[in-house]
Amino acid sequence: MLWVFTLSLSAQQEGRHRFDPKKFEVEMEQYITRQAALTPVEASKFFPLYREMQKKQRACFHEMKRCRHVDANDIEACGKAVRRMDEIDIQIKMIQQEYHLKFMNVIPANKVLEVIKAENRFHRQAFKKAAGRPAPSQEN
């Protein structure tokens, strides 16, 4: 979920640096490949599933973003939006769970865990970079 905020922050800083989603994706995949020590064969099986998962999650994030555009004075609408956002959060977690199982069918579980950790590190570093703070060179 952190990557959505990273993308949003990056998009807000268009004047300084134009966010390039393709470049972001390539850099993230290279980082994950290195950090999780994926072989070329493992990467070729893993990343199509990973991109599929991200596409489903992105749809959820877009719906969640729409939920935030509610009149703050309309208590009933706000309550409905909060409940829907909670449902979407659960849906995102279910997508992750589904794909983590799929990942373990194409790469070993220890590498799936390394992928998850690497993805989190990459997003933290990207967020820090977008916020103008230097990212550490290697975070464990």
Short mmCIF file of C-alpha atoms in Angstrom, two decimals:
data_model
loop_
_atom_site.label_atom_id
_atom_site.label_comp_id
_atom_site.label_asym_id
_atom_site.label_seq_id
_atom_site.Cartn_x
_atom_site.Cartn_y
_atom_site.Cartn_z
CA MET A 1 0.00 0.00 0.00
CA LEU A 2 2.95 2.26 0.57
CA TRP A 3 3.66 2.35 -3.15
CA VAL A 4 0.36 4.17 -3.78
CA PHE A 5 1.49 6.98 -1.50
CA THR A 6 4.89 6.95 -3.20
CA LEU A 7 3.24 7.29 -6.59
CA SER A 8 0.96 10.04 -5.33
CA LEU A 9 3.81 12.01 -3.78
CA SER A 10 5.91 11.58 -6.89
CA ALA A 11 3.07 12.78 -9.08
CA GLN A 12 2.68 15.89 -6.90
CA GLN A 13 6.30 16.81 -7.48
CA GLU A 14 5.88 17.03 -11.27
CA GLY A 15 7.56 20.39 -11.39
CA ARG A 16 10.82 18.95 -10.12
CA HIS A 17 10.76 15.40 -11.44
CA ARG A 18 8.13 13.88 -13.67
CA PHE A 19 7.10 10.47 -12.35
CA ASP A 20 7.55 7.69 -14.88
CA PRO A 21 5.56 4.59 -13.88
CA LYS A 22 7.38 2.35 -16.36
CA LYS A 23 10.77 3.43 -15.03
CA PHE A 24 9.53 2.93 -11.48
CA GLU A 25 8.35 -0.60 -12.34
CA VAL A 26 11.63 -1.52 -14.04
CA GLU A 27 13.69 -0.19 -11.12
CA MET A 28 11.51 -2.02 -8.62
CA GLU A 29 11.73 -5.31 -10.51
CA GLN A 30 15.50 -5.01 -10.80
CA TYR A 31 15.78 -4.25 -7.10
CA ILE A 32 13.53 -7.16 -6.13
CA THR A 33 15.41 -9.52 -8.46
CA ARG A 34 18.74 -8.57 -6.87
CA GLN A 35 17.55 -8.54 -3.26
CA ALA A 36 15.64 -11.83 -3.50
CA ALA A 37 18.40 -13.42 -5.62
CA LEU A 38 15.93 -14.50 -8.30
CA THR A 39 17.41 -16.45 -11.18
CA PRO A 40 16.38 -15.38 -14.71
CA VAL A 41 14.06 -18.41 -14.90
CA GLU A 42 12.49 -17.61 -11.51
CA ALA A 43 12.07 -13.94 -12.45
CA SER A 44 10.41 -14.89 -15.75
CA LYS A 45 7.84 -16.99 -13.85
CA PHE A 46 7.42 -14.65 -10.91
CA PHE A 47 7.01 -11.16 -12.41
CA PRO A 48 3.99 -11.89 -14.65
CA LEU A 49 2.13 -13.02 -11.50
CA TYR A 50 3.47 -10.05 -9.55
CA ARG A 51 2.25 -7.60 -12.21
CA GLU A 52 -1.14 -9.33 -12.26
CA MET A 53 -1.40 -8.90 -8.48
CA GLN A 54 -0.40 -5.24 -8.71
CA LYS A 55 -3.02 -4.59 -11.39
CA LYS A 56 -5.75 -6.00 -9.13
CA GLN A 57 -4.47 -4.03 -6.15
CA ARG A 58 -4.28 -0.83 -8.19
CA ALA A 59 -7.98 -1.19 -9.05
CA CYS A 60 -8.71 -1.45 -5.32
CA PHE A 61 -6.59 1.62 -4.55
CA HIS A 62 -8.43 3.62 -7.22
CA GLU A 63 -11.78 2.66 -5.72
CA MET A 64 -10.51 3.55 -2.25
CA LYS A 65 -9.40 6.95 -3.56
CA ARG A 66 -12.92 7.58 -4.89
CA CYS A 67 -14.32 6.79 -1.43
CA ARG A 68 -12.39 9.72 0.01
CA HIS A 69 -14.33 12.24 -2.09
CA VAL A 70 -17.32 12.43 0.20
CA ASP A 71 -18.97 15.48 1.70
CA ALA A 72 -17.57 15.66 5.24
CA ASN A 73 -20.89 17.11 6.42
CA ASP A 74 -22.84 14.06 5.21
CA ILE A 75 -22.46 11.70 8.19
CA GLU A 76 -24.29 8.84 6.49
CA ALA A 77 -22.14 9.08 3.34
CA CYS A 78 -18.98 9.28 5.46
CA GLY A 79 -19.98 6.16 7.38
CA LYS A 80 -20.67 4.33 4.13
CA ALA A 81 -17.29 5.44 2.75
CA VAL A 82 -15.44 4.27 5.87
CA ARG A 83 -17.13 0.87 5.74
CA ARG A 84 -16.35 0.51 2.02
CA MET A 85 -12.70 1.49 2.57
CA ASP A 86 -12.47 -1.19 5.28
CA GLU A 87 -13.92 -3.75 2.84
CA ILE A 88 -11.38 -2.70 0.21
CA ASP A 89 -8.52 -3.06 2.73
CA ILE A 90 -9.64 -6.63 3.39
CA GLN A 91 -9.95 -7.27 -0.34
CA ILE A 92 -6.36 -6.04 -0.87
CA LYS A 93 -5.12 -8.41 1.84
CA MET A 94 -7.02 -11.30 0.25
CA ILE A 95 -5.41 -10.52 -3.10
CA GLN A 96 -2.00 -10.53 -1.44
CA GLN A 97 -2.72 -13.85 0.23
CA GLU A 98 -3.92 -15.40 -3.03
CA TYR A 99 -0.83 -14.25 -4.91
CA HIS A 100 1.63 -15.13 -2.18
CA LEU A 101 0.39 -18.72 -2.54
CA LYS A 102 0.77 -18.49 -6.32
CA PHE A 103 4.28 -17.09 -5.90
CA MET A 104 5.24 -20.09 -3.76
CA ASN A 105 4.24 -22.34 -6.66
CA VAL A 106 6.87 -20.72 -8.93
CA ILE A 107 9.66 -19.75 -6.51
CA PRO A 108 10.70 -21.11 -3.09
CA ALA A 109 8.98 -19.69 0.01
CA ASN A 110 12.24 -18.18 1.29
CA LYS A 111 12.51 -16.15 -1.91
CA VAL A 112 8.85 -15.08 -1.64
CA LEU A 113 9.63 -13.71 1.81
CA GLU A 114 12.70 -11.93 0.42
CA VAL A 115 10.55 -10.47 -2.38
CA ILE A 116 8.06 -9.10 0.18
CA LYS A 117 10.84 -7.57 2.26
CA ALA A 118 12.59 -6.15 -0.83
CA GLU A 119 9.36 -4.61 -2.12
CA ASN A 120 8.80 -2.89 1.24
CA ARG A 121 12.38 -1.58 1.33
CA PHE A 122 12.13 -0.32 -2.25
CA HIS A 123 8.91 1.57 -1.53
CA ARG A 124 10.31 3.12 1.65
CA GLN A 125 13.39 4.26 -0.25
CA ALA A 126 11.29 5.62 -3.12
CA PHE A 127 9.06 7.48 -0.67
CA LYS A 128 12.07 9.02 1.06
CA LYS A 129 13.53 10.01 -2.30
CA ALA A 130 10.22 11.56 -3.41
CA ALA A 131 10.04 13.44 -0.11
CA GLY A 132 13.51 14.81 -0.73
CA ARG A 133 15.29 12.77 1.93
CA PRO A 134 18.27 10.65 0.96
CA ALA A 135 17.53 6.91 1.00
CA PRO A 136 20.01 4.58 2.65
CA SER A 137 22.15 2.64 0.20
CA GLN A 138 21.29 -0.78 1.66
CA GLU A 139 18.60 -1.39 4.24
CA ASN A 140 18.04 -4.82 5.78
#
